[in-house]
Amino acid sequence: MEFALTPDQERIRDAARTFSDRFLAPEYLQRDSAERIDRELVREMGTLGLIAPVLPERAGGLGLDSATMGLIVEEIARGDFNVSYVPLLGALNGQILVRHGSPELAAEWGARVCSGEALLALALTEPETGSDAARLKLRARADGGDYVLNGEKTSISFAHQADAAITFARTGDEGDGAHGVSAFLVPLDSPGVHTTKFDDMGSNLVGRGSIFFEDVRVPAALRLGEEGRGFTQVMQGFDFSRALIGLQCVGAARASLDETWQYVTERKAFGSPIARFEGVTFPLAEAETVMEGVRLLCYKTLWLRDQGEPHTAEAAMCKWWAPKSAFEAIHSCLLMHGHAGYGKDTPHQQRLRDVLGLQIGDGTAQIMKLIIARERVGRVAVPY
Ligand SMILES: Cc1cc2nc3c(=O)[nH]c(=O)nc-3n(C[C@H](O)[C@H](O)[C@H](O)COP(=O)(O)OP(=O)(O)OC[C@H]3O[C@@H](n4cnc5c(N)ncnc54)[C@H](O)[C@@H]3O)c2cc1C
């Protein structure tokens, strides 16, 4: 068992930390009131190799391991939870392109993602199908060398500002379930695409919205994976993003905990710093313990991935445990600030709202527990 980082991992973790402390953390609150992420900032992250270095060099990456990707996501999220969607979605979508797209497609779009030139969204959810995503309805009809897409995706992160979306569509019959679904890389400037942005309680910088497809022509060269196998093949990438989401949440909780330990040593009540009272320090100590447990689970999951070992159950554990634990940790931190924690000018309320979104996004806790049960006892634990 080896818990130490390699010198290369330390170097890239330190680069991400410095960038996060210097450029992200000071503007975290103000940034969320912007409608869009500053593309110059994204390009800067690309220049530093902080978006998707896990991709191979032929796709614009550095060929780094998944655990190093986790270190980057954790550090970026510590400074600005919402900016950490950039490496998260960059790495997830980039790996899907590399594994299931043609070499030309992976090279072109991988390089654009890694350099910060392009943002990719992942479009799975529809108005009628979220948890039960295999029943999706958006239609892709083969027509000559193209597919023609019609339908709506909703609740998609980056919908209004992404350059392209990995889009799941039905190429088979509705009765085929997951087996009739294919995946496509759809440039969002294609004729017939329209997007909206929702007014959310958090993560406005990322933005969540619908993508409407009206007779959108997509060349067959932009299909990812085999026809009808998109769901089963491409969804395997979610084991990666679930561990990274866990570390996003760890980063946010870490920031609130560090700030709160500092605060409780300075704030005085009853003649001494409030850090003197167990009622103040024990909730923080508990949060420290839980978040360290979550953190270890996330890195173990990424390590398993790097070894080529199964990690579906562990990834689902990260995905339900981390956002819930981070929410509770940040909630404790907010309360330890007393009245000073209740203002809109504190980072804790912003983190609370941002982290809450990931108790739903990428699958709810119930669905994650269903996956864990399925991994342990098989399909008897699945309600369909
Ligand atoms: C911040 C955020 C970002 C998102 N980003 C994206 C994105 O980028 N791309 C994308 O495609 N989607 C995205 N989503 C959508 C998200 O993945 C779905 O909202 C989620 O999968 C749940 O689907 P649903 O909303 O349709 O809920 P439903 O499926 O309608 O579920 C409603 C409730 O019922 C529960 N439930 C459903 N089925 C079961 C069951 N079998 N057993 C027990 N409980 C069950 C659920 O857990 C939930 O509590 C995002 C959502 C949020 C909030």
Tab-separated table of C-alpha atoms and ligand atoms in Angstrom:
chain	number	residue	atom	x	y	z
A	1	MET	CA	0.000	0.000	0.000
A	2	GLU	CA	1.421	3.381	-1.021
A	3	PHE	CA	-0.202	6.669	-0.036
A	4	ALA	CA	2.609	9.012	-1.119
A	5	LEU	CA	2.353	11.009	-4.342
A	6	THR	CA	4.989	10.604	-7.051
A	7	PRO	CA	7.184	13.666	-7.747
A	8	ASP	CA	5.205	14.250	-10.985
A	9	GLN	CA	1.885	14.085	-9.131
A	10	GLU	CA	3.187	16.537	-6.533
A	11	ARG	CA	4.349	18.917	-9.238
A	12	ILE	CA	1.016	19.030	-11.060
A	13	ARG	CA	-0.937	19.160	-7.763
A	14	ASP	CA	1.170	22.173	-6.723
A	15	ALA	CA	0.616	23.875	-10.097
A	16	ALA	CA	-3.152	23.394	-9.745
A	17	ARG	CA	-3.052	24.604	-6.134
A	18	THR	CA	-1.114	27.758	-6.965
A	19	PHE	CA	-3.447	28.584	-9.862
A	20	SER	CA	-6.487	27.922	-7.684
A	21	ASP	CA	-5.265	30.027	-4.738
A	22	ARG	CA	-4.057	32.909	-6.861
A	23	PHE	CA	-6.664	33.189	-9.616
A	24	LEU	CA	-9.780	31.241	-8.641
A	25	ALA	CA	-10.488	31.559	-4.919
A	26	PRO	CA	-10.485	35.388	-4.714
A	27	GLU	CA	-13.252	35.687	-7.356
A	28	TYR	CA	-15.323	32.587	-6.528
A	29	LEU	CA	-18.479	34.455	-5.479
A	30	GLN	CA	-18.357	37.166	-8.146
A	31	ARG	CA	-17.655	34.616	-10.874
A	32	ASP	CA	-20.933	32.795	-10.225
A	33	SER	CA	-22.950	35.876	-11.097
A	34	ALA	CA	-21.458	35.831	-14.621
A	35	GLU	CA	-23.579	34.231	-17.312
A	36	ARG	CA	-20.641	32.414	-18.867
A	37	ILE	CA	-17.217	31.196	-17.896
A	38	ASP	CA	-14.393	33.449	-19.064
A	39	ARG	CA	-12.871	31.580	-22.018
A	40	GLU	CA	-9.527	33.292	-21.402
A	41	LEU	CA	-9.434	31.632	-17.971
A	42	VAL	CA	-10.232	28.265	-19.579
A	43	ARG	CA	-7.435	28.725	-22.120
A	44	GLU	CA	-5.079	29.602	-19.266
A	45	MET	CA	-5.963	26.314	-17.585
A	46	GLY	CA	-5.340	24.568	-20.884
A	47	THR	CA	-1.903	26.153	-21.208
A	48	LEU	CA	-1.034	24.879	-17.727
A	49	GLY	CA	-2.167	21.354	-18.666
A	50	LEU	CA	-4.985	21.417	-16.096
A	51	ILE	CA	-7.995	20.420	-18.209
A	52	ALA	CA	-7.624	16.872	-19.470
A	53	PRO	CA	-3.976	15.789	-19.133
A	54	VAL	CA	-5.286	12.260	-18.683
A	55	LEU	CA	-5.859	12.057	-22.469
A	56	PRO	CA	-3.100	10.501	-24.563
A	57	GLU	CA	-0.712	12.789	-26.431
A	58	ARG	CA	-2.360	11.914	-29.779
A	59	ALA	CA	-5.522	13.556	-28.397
A	60	GLY	CA	-3.795	16.652	-27.024
A	61	GLY	CA	-3.205	15.322	-23.496
A	62	LEU	CA	-0.153	14.351	-21.491
A	63	GLY	CA	-0.997	10.689	-20.881
A	64	LEU	CA	-1.245	11.182	-17.103
A	65	ASP	CA	-3.029	8.763	-14.763
A	66	SER	CA	-6.568	9.084	-13.399
A	67	ALA	CA	-5.382	9.727	-9.830
A	68	THR	CA	-3.462	12.809	-11.013
A	69	MET	CA	-6.643	14.011	-12.726
A	70	GLY	CA	-8.317	13.687	-9.324
A	71	LEU	CA	-5.648	15.844	-7.675
A	72	ILE	CA	-6.281	18.586	-10.238
A	73	VAL	CA	-10.065	18.497	-9.834
A	74	GLU	CA	-9.787	18.610	-6.030
A	75	GLU	CA	-7.418	21.594	-6.077
A	76	ILE	CA	-9.433	23.568	-8.645
A	77	ALA	CA	-12.676	22.907	-6.725
A	78	ARG	CA	-11.058	24.184	-3.523
A	79	GLY	CA	-10.668	27.586	-5.200
A	80	ASP	CA	-13.842	27.587	-7.296
A	81	PHE	CA	-16.205	24.628	-7.324
A	82	ASN	CA	-17.823	25.769	-10.547
A	83	VAL	CA	-14.613	26.201	-12.519
A	84	SER	CA	-13.789	22.586	-11.612
A	85	TYR	CA	-16.556	21.510	-14.019
A	86	VAL	CA	-14.057	22.399	-16.780
A	87	PRO	CA	-11.491	19.667	-15.964
A	88	LEU	CA	-14.264	17.318	-14.847
A	89	LEU	CA	-16.232	17.466	-18.104
A	90	GLY	CA	-13.052	17.877	-20.157
A	91	ALA	CA	-11.594	14.632	-18.793
A	92	LEU	CA	-14.893	12.694	-18.925
A	93	ASN	CA	-15.877	13.747	-22.437
A	94	GLY	CA	-12.284	13.627	-23.697
A	95	GLN	CA	-11.928	10.005	-22.581
A	96	ILE	CA	-15.221	9.085	-24.226
A	97	LEU	CA	-13.957	10.615	-27.500
A	98	VAL	CA	-10.648	8.790	-27.279
A	99	ARG	CA	-12.225	5.433	-26.475
A	100	HIS	CA	-15.181	5.523	-28.833
A	101	GLY	CA	-14.551	8.168	-31.514
A	102	SER	CA	-12.474	7.776	-34.690
A	103	PRO	CA	-8.753	8.637	-34.299
A	104	GLU	CA	-9.307	11.817	-36.351
A	105	LEU	CA	-12.224	12.933	-34.192
A	106	ALA	CA	-10.326	12.218	-30.966
A	107	ALA	CA	-7.263	14.098	-32.217
A	108	GLU	CA	-9.204	17.182	-33.335
A	109	TRP	CA	-11.633	17.579	-30.456
A	110	GLY	CA	-9.284	16.179	-27.803
A	111	ALA	CA	-6.734	18.866	-28.663
A	112	ARG	CA	-9.416	21.571	-28.558
A	113	VAL	CA	-10.628	20.402	-25.139
A	114	CYS	CA	-7.137	20.089	-23.630
A	115	SER	CA	-6.045	23.532	-24.852
A	116	GLY	CA	-9.195	25.177	-23.487
A	117	GLU	CA	-10.455	26.135	-26.958
A	118	ALA	CA	-13.594	24.003	-26.649
A	119	LEU	CA	-16.051	23.109	-23.900
A	120	LEU	CA	-18.021	19.892	-24.257
A	121	ALA	CA	-21.332	19.051	-22.608
A	122	LEU	CA	-22.742	15.583	-22.012
A	123	ALA	CA	-26.397	15.347	-23.009
A	124	LEU	CA	-28.233	12.331	-21.625
A	125	THR	CA	-31.193	13.538	-19.548
A	126	GLU	CA	-34.547	14.290	-21.220
A	127	PRO	CA	-37.713	15.864	-19.822
A	128	GLU	CA	-39.267	12.438	-19.200
A	129	THR	CA	-36.168	10.346	-18.498
A	130	GLY	CA	-33.479	11.077	-15.909
A	131	SER	CA	-32.731	8.188	-13.554
A	132	ASP	CA	-34.305	5.807	-16.061
A	133	ALA	CA	-32.087	7.156	-18.837
A	134	ALA	CA	-32.189	3.982	-20.948
A	135	ARG	CA	-35.749	4.892	-21.977
A	136	LEU	CA	-34.622	8.098	-23.667
A	137	LYS	CA	-36.591	9.220	-26.714
A	138	LEU	CA	-34.508	11.739	-28.684
A	139	ARG	CA	-34.527	10.255	-32.158
A	140	ALA	CA	-31.567	9.793	-34.560
A	141	ARG	CA	-32.775	8.616	-37.975
A	142	ALA	CA	-30.187	7.343	-40.471
A	143	ASP	CA	-30.397	9.302	-43.738
A	144	GLY	CA	-27.735	8.717	-46.403
A	145	GLY	CA	-24.370	9.154	-44.694
A	146	ASP	CA	-25.919	11.257	-41.922
A	147	TYR	CA	-28.191	10.934	-38.931
A	148	VAL	CA	-31.035	13.400	-38.389
A	149	LEU	CA	-31.715	14.240	-34.722
A	150	ASN	CA	-35.040	15.409	-33.294
A	151	GLY	CA	-35.994	15.892	-29.654
A	152	GLU	CA	-34.977	17.617	-26.427
A	153	LYS	CA	-32.245	17.122	-23.857
A	154	THR	CA	-32.708	18.928	-20.572
A	155	SER	CA	-30.815	19.745	-17.379
A	156	ILE	CA	-27.517	19.716	-19.277
A	157	SER	CA	-24.510	21.406	-17.651
A	158	PHE	CA	-22.837	23.995	-19.942
A	159	ALA	CA	-25.813	23.663	-22.399
A	160	HIS	CA	-25.803	27.350	-23.289
A	161	GLN	CA	-22.052	27.753	-23.659
A	162	ALA	CA	-20.604	24.418	-24.826
A	163	ASP	CA	-19.176	24.110	-28.330
A	164	ALA	CA	-20.403	20.549	-28.773
A	165	ALA	CA	-22.345	17.953	-26.804
A	166	ILE	CA	-21.900	14.207	-26.589
A	167	THR	CA	-25.528	13.366	-27.222
A	168	PHE	CA	-27.328	10.084	-26.625
A	169	ALA	CA	-30.083	9.327	-29.134
A	170	ARG	CA	-32.331	6.444	-30.049
A	171	THR	CA	-31.353	4.748	-33.298
A	172	GLY	CA	-33.327	1.567	-32.535
A	173	ASP	CA	-36.882	0.936	-31.347
A	174	GLU	CA	-38.185	2.234	-28.028
A	175	GLY	CA	-38.703	-1.361	-26.907
A	176	ASP	CA	-34.947	-1.995	-27.315
A	177	GLY	CA	-34.198	0.056	-24.175
A	178	ALA	CA	-30.474	0.658	-23.684
A	179	HIS	CA	-29.626	-1.485	-26.724
A	180	GLY	CA	-31.222	0.927	-29.202
A	181	VAL	CA	-29.202	3.974	-28.111
A	182	SER	CA	-26.223	5.507	-29.945
A	183	ALA	CA	-23.936	8.406	-28.989
A	184	PHE	CA	-22.889	11.312	-31.215
A	185	LEU	CA	-20.634	14.329	-30.919
A	186	VAL	CA	-22.918	17.171	-32.015
A	187	PRO	CA	-21.398	20.630	-32.636
A	188	LEU	CA	-23.848	23.043	-31.005
A	189	ASP	CA	-23.556	25.546	-33.844
A	190	SER	CA	-25.208	22.974	-36.154
A	191	PRO	CA	-28.355	24.286	-37.903
A	192	GLY	CA	-31.467	23.283	-35.935
A	193	VAL	CA	-29.852	23.389	-32.444
A	194	HIS	CA	-31.288	25.798	-29.856
A	195	THR	CA	-30.272	26.073	-26.219
A	196	THR	CA	-31.664	27.642	-23.042
A	197	LYS	CA	-30.263	28.405	-19.590
A	198	PHE	CA	-32.136	27.769	-16.330
A	199	ASP	CA	-32.207	30.113	-13.339
A	200	ASP	CA	-30.623	27.764	-10.761
A	201	MET	CA	-29.951	28.103	-7.040
A	202	GLY	CA	-26.218	27.493	-7.581
A	203	SER	CA	-23.523	26.836	-10.179
A	204	ASN	CA	-24.769	29.623	-12.429
A	205	LEU	CA	-21.335	29.968	-13.932
A	206	VAL	CA	-21.712	26.443	-15.304
A	207	GLY	CA	-25.352	26.902	-16.210
A	208	ARG	CA	-27.846	24.134	-16.758
A	209	GLY	CA	-30.281	24.166	-19.630
A	210	SER	CA	-32.104	22.426	-22.431
A	211	ILE	CA	-30.798	21.615	-25.895
A	212	PHE	CA	-33.458	21.377	-28.614
A	213	PHE	CA	-32.738	19.424	-31.801
A	214	GLU	CA	-34.875	20.148	-34.873
A	215	ASP	CA	-33.809	18.110	-37.911
A	216	VAL	CA	-30.157	18.414	-36.901
A	217	ARG	CA	-27.911	16.647	-39.451
A	218	VAL	CA	-24.959	14.816	-37.929
A	219	PRO	CA	-22.461	13.007	-40.196
A	220	ALA	CA	-22.009	9.321	-39.339
A	221	ALA	CA	-18.316	10.086	-38.704
A	222	LEU	CA	-19.424	11.854	-35.499
A	223	ARG	CA	-21.005	8.709	-34.037
A	224	LEU	CA	-19.165	7.413	-30.947
A	225	GLY	CA	-19.035	3.643	-30.604
A	226	GLU	CA	-21.135	1.181	-32.513
A	227	GLU	CA	-24.694	1.952	-33.551
A	228	GLY	CA	-27.078	0.847	-30.823
A	229	ARG	CA	-24.261	0.304	-28.296
A	230	GLY	CA	-23.776	3.936	-27.269
A	231	PHE	CA	-25.457	3.557	-23.942
A	232	THR	CA	-23.655	0.459	-22.728
A	233	GLN	CA	-20.236	1.448	-24.124
A	234	VAL	CA	-20.108	5.151	-23.421
A	235	MET	CA	-21.761	5.070	-20.001
A	236	GLN	CA	-18.761	3.188	-18.636
A	237	GLY	CA	-17.019	6.579	-18.587
A	238	PHE	CA	-19.277	7.555	-15.697
A	239	ASP	CA	-17.214	5.431	-13.330
A	240	PHE	CA	-14.462	7.979	-13.945
A	241	SER	CA	-16.575	11.101	-13.516
A	242	ARG	CA	-18.183	9.797	-10.317
A	243	ALA	CA	-14.832	9.596	-8.524
A	244	LEU	CA	-13.894	13.034	-9.869
A	245	ILE	CA	-17.221	14.492	-8.694
A	246	GLY	CA	-16.385	13.084	-5.266
A	247	LEU	CA	-13.135	15.034	-5.282
A	248	GLN	CA	-14.876	18.203	-6.472
A	249	CYS	CA	-16.983	17.945	-3.331
A	250	VAL	CA	-13.961	17.159	-1.155
A	251	GLY	CA	-12.256	20.299	-2.500
A	252	ALA	CA	-15.242	22.491	-1.623
A	253	ALA	CA	-15.571	21.016	1.880
A	254	ARG	CA	-11.807	21.334	2.418
A	255	ALA	CA	-11.970	25.057	1.637
A	256	SER	CA	-14.841	25.649	4.083
A	257	LEU	CA	-13.149	23.590	6.801
A	258	ASP	CA	-9.816	25.430	6.457
A	259	GLU	CA	-11.545	28.814	6.600
A	260	THR	CA	-13.643	27.745	9.590
A	261	TRP	CA	-10.749	26.383	11.677
A	262	GLN	CA	-9.128	29.786	11.193
A	263	TYR	CA	-12.323	31.629	12.141
A	264	VAL	CA	-12.944	29.669	15.357
A	265	THR	CA	-9.481	30.470	16.647
A	266	GLU	CA	-10.123	34.211	16.121
A	267	ARG	CA	-13.769	34.635	17.120
A	268	LYS	CA	-14.280	35.031	20.870
A	269	ALA	CA	-17.266	34.231	23.098
A	270	PHE	CA	-17.502	33.790	26.861
A	271	GLY	CA	-13.995	35.201	27.205
A	272	SER	CA	-12.085	32.838	24.926
A	273	PRO	CA	-11.742	31.800	21.295
A	274	ILE	CA	-14.714	29.614	20.389
A	275	ALA	CA	-12.223	26.875	19.432
A	276	ARG	CA	-12.086	26.268	23.198
A	277	PHE	CA	-15.613	24.746	23.094
A	278	GLU	CA	-16.073	21.123	22.117
A	279	GLY	CA	-19.505	22.013	20.754
A	280	VAL	CA	-17.619	24.021	18.125
A	281	THR	CA	-14.613	21.818	17.392
A	282	PHE	CA	-16.243	18.365	17.516
A	283	PRO	CA	-18.597	18.919	14.547
A	284	LEU	CA	-15.580	20.187	12.603
A	285	ALA	CA	-13.487	17.206	13.726
A	286	GLU	CA	-16.286	14.873	12.611
A	287	ALA	CA	-16.467	16.606	9.243
A	288	GLU	CA	-12.673	16.289	8.901
A	289	THR	CA	-12.954	12.562	9.571
A	290	VAL	CA	-15.768	11.919	7.132
A	291	MET	CA	-14.227	14.029	4.356
A	292	GLU	CA	-10.895	12.236	4.761
A	293	GLY	CA	-12.739	8.927	4.411
A	294	VAL	CA	-14.489	10.184	1.273
A	295	ARG	CA	-11.198	11.440	-0.122
A	296	LEU	CA	-9.474	8.087	0.383
A	297	LEU	CA	-12.374	6.266	-1.281
A	298	CYS	CA	-12.201	8.581	-4.307
A	299	TYR	CA	-8.456	8.098	-4.762
A	300	LYS	CA	-8.762	4.343	-4.249
A	301	THR	CA	-11.410	4.299	-7.003
A	302	LEU	CA	-9.129	6.220	-9.367
A	303	TRP	CA	-6.234	3.945	-8.432
A	304	LEU	CA	-8.342	0.884	-9.259
A	305	ARG	CA	-9.131	2.509	-12.610
A	306	ASP	CA	-5.427	3.085	-13.249
A	307	GLN	CA	-4.733	-0.599	-12.484
A	308	GLY	CA	-7.464	-1.672	-14.921
A	309	GLU	CA	-9.453	-3.195	-12.035
A	310	PRO	CA	-13.262	-3.078	-11.718
A	311	HIS	CA	-14.405	0.037	-9.847
A	312	THR	CA	-18.090	0.532	-10.691
A	313	ALA	CA	-19.330	-0.036	-7.122
A	314	GLU	CA	-16.616	2.194	-5.638
A	315	ALA	CA	-17.420	4.969	-8.137
A	316	ALA	CA	-21.109	4.830	-7.163
A	317	MET	CA	-20.095	4.982	-3.478
A	318	CYS	CA	-18.062	8.150	-4.177
A	319	LYS	CA	-20.966	9.704	-6.063
A	320	TRP	CA	-23.579	9.383	-3.314
A	321	TRP	CA	-21.351	9.785	-0.274
A	322	ALA	CA	-19.232	12.772	-1.287
A	323	PRO	CA	-21.886	15.390	-2.193
A	324	LYS	CA	-23.969	14.492	0.879
A	325	SER	CA	-20.970	14.572	3.239
A	326	ALA	CA	-19.599	17.774	1.736
A	327	PHE	CA	-23.004	19.441	2.058
A	328	GLU	CA	-23.147	18.461	5.749
A	329	ALA	CA	-19.551	19.555	6.380
A	330	ILE	CA	-20.106	22.950	4.748
A	331	HIS	CA	-23.378	23.320	6.645
A	332	SER	CA	-21.488	22.815	9.943
A	333	CYS	CA	-18.889	25.363	8.835
A	334	LEU	CA	-21.577	27.914	8.032
A	335	LEU	CA	-23.174	27.463	11.467
A	336	MET	CA	-19.832	27.919	13.252
A	337	HIS	CA	-19.718	31.433	11.777
A	338	GLY	CA	-22.911	32.397	13.641
A	339	HIS	CA	-24.656	35.411	12.154
A	340	ALA	CA	-21.609	36.100	10.001
A	341	GLY	CA	-22.248	32.869	8.109
A	342	TYR	CA	-25.730	33.817	6.912
A	343	GLY	CA	-24.833	36.589	4.467
A	344	LYS	CA	-24.713	36.187	0.718
A	345	ASP	CA	-21.149	37.464	0.888
A	346	THR	CA	-19.807	34.252	2.471
A	347	PRO	CA	-18.365	31.417	0.396
A	348	HIS	CA	-20.092	28.794	2.565
A	349	GLN	CA	-23.624	29.517	1.344
A	350	GLN	CA	-22.349	29.522	-2.241
A	351	ARG	CA	-20.587	26.180	-1.773
A	352	LEU	CA	-23.665	24.744	-0.071
A	353	ARG	CA	-25.829	25.618	-3.090
A	354	ASP	CA	-23.204	24.481	-5.595
A	355	VAL	CA	-22.504	21.126	-3.926
A	356	LEU	CA	-26.228	20.390	-3.533
A	357	GLY	CA	-26.578	20.217	-7.322
A	358	LEU	CA	-24.331	17.182	-7.405
A	359	GLN	CA	-26.587	15.273	-5.040
A	360	ILE	CA	-28.780	15.119	-8.174
A	361	GLY	CA	-26.530	15.641	-11.208
A	362	ASP	CA	-24.846	12.515	-12.644
A	363	GLY	CA	-27.375	10.330	-10.803
A	364	THR	CA	-29.046	10.535	-7.409
A	365	ALA	CA	-28.034	8.668	-4.246
A	366	GLN	CA	-30.833	6.145	-4.767
A	367	ILE	CA	-29.553	5.253	-8.222
A	368	MET	CA	-25.979	4.977	-6.934
A	369	LYS	CA	-27.113	2.598	-4.183
A	370	LEU	CA	-28.971	0.587	-6.789
A	371	ILE	CA	-25.709	0.263	-8.758
A	372	ILE	CA	-23.809	-0.837	-5.642
A	373	ALA	CA	-26.484	-3.451	-4.886
A	374	ARG	CA	-26.395	-4.667	-8.526
A	375	GLU	CA	-22.615	-5.010	-8.331
A	376	ARG	CA	-22.948	-7.100	-5.189
A	377	VAL	CA	-25.903	-9.393	-5.944
A	378	GLY	CA	-26.603	-8.954	-9.666
A	379	ARG	CA	-29.714	-7.948	-11.582
A	380	VAL	CA	-32.066	-9.239	-8.875
A	381	ALA	CA	-31.422	-5.818	-7.260
A	382	VAL	CA	-32.536	-3.852	-10.357
A	383	PRO	CA	-36.211	-2.830	-10.671
A	384	TYR	CA	-36.563	-3.467	-14.445
B	1	LIG	C1	-26.606	20.368	-11.129
B	1	LIG	C2	-27.075	19.350	-12.131
B	1	LIG	C3	-26.279	19.102	-13.243
B	1	LIG	C4	-26.716	18.175	-14.203
B	1	LIG	N1	-25.940	17.998	-15.323
B	1	LIG	C5	-26.350	17.106	-16.272
B	1	LIG	C6	-25.600	16.949	-17.478
B	1	LIG	O1	-24.574	17.604	-17.692
B	1	LIG	N2	-26.059	16.047	-18.389
B	1	LIG	C7	-27.193	15.299	-18.202
B	1	LIG	O2	-27.531	14.507	-19.071
B	1	LIG	N3	-27.948	15.449	-17.071
B	1	LIG	C8	-27.547	16.326	-16.110
B	1	LIG	N4	-28.302	16.517	-14.971
B	1	LIG	C9	-29.545	15.743	-14.807
B	1	LIG	C10	-29.395	14.624	-13.781
B	1	LIG	O3	-28.486	13.640	-14.216
B	1	LIG	C11	-30.794	14.040	-13.494
B	1	LIG	O4	-31.558	15.084	-12.917
B	1	LIG	C12	-30.731	12.881	-12.541
B	1	LIG	O5	-30.179	11.752	-13.181
B	1	LIG	C13	-32.108	12.509	-11.978
B	1	LIG	O6	-33.059	12.398	-12.982
B	1	LIG	P1	-34.469	13.163	-12.842
B	1	LIG	O7	-34.172	14.569	-12.516
B	1	LIG	O8	-35.263	12.893	-14.059
B	1	LIG	O9	-35.157	12.535	-11.583
B	1	LIG	P2	-36.177	11.286	-11.581
B	1	LIG	O10	-35.585	10.167	-12.339
B	1	LIG	O11	-37.520	11.776	-11.980
B	1	LIG	O12	-36.185	10.933	-10.027
B	1	LIG	C14	-36.922	11.687	-9.075
B	1	LIG	C15	-36.659	11.097	-7.683
B	1	LIG	O13	-37.034	9.707	-7.668
B	1	LIG	C16	-35.947	8.898	-7.288
B	1	LIG	N5	-35.963	7.629	-8.031
B	1	LIG	C17	-36.134	7.444	-9.367
B	1	LIG	N6	-36.061	6.131	-9.659
B	1	LIG	C18	-35.834	5.472	-8.494
B	1	LIG	C19	-35.651	4.103	-8.127
B	1	LIG	N7	-35.657	3.123	-9.043
B	1	LIG	N8	-35.452	3.802	-6.822
B	1	LIG	C20	-35.427	4.791	-5.878
B	1	LIG	N9	-35.576	6.087	-6.169
B	1	LIG	C21	-35.764	6.437	-7.452
B	1	LIG	C22	-34.696	9.706	-7.631
B	1	LIG	O14	-33.592	9.312	-6.845
B	1	LIG	C23	-35.166	11.127	-7.329
B	1	LIG	O15	-35.013	11.410	-5.969
B	1	LIG	C24	-27.928	17.459	-14.003
B	1	LIG	C25	-28.719	17.723	-12.882
B	1	LIG	C26	-28.312	18.671	-11.966
B	1	LIG	C27	-29.192	18.961	-10.782
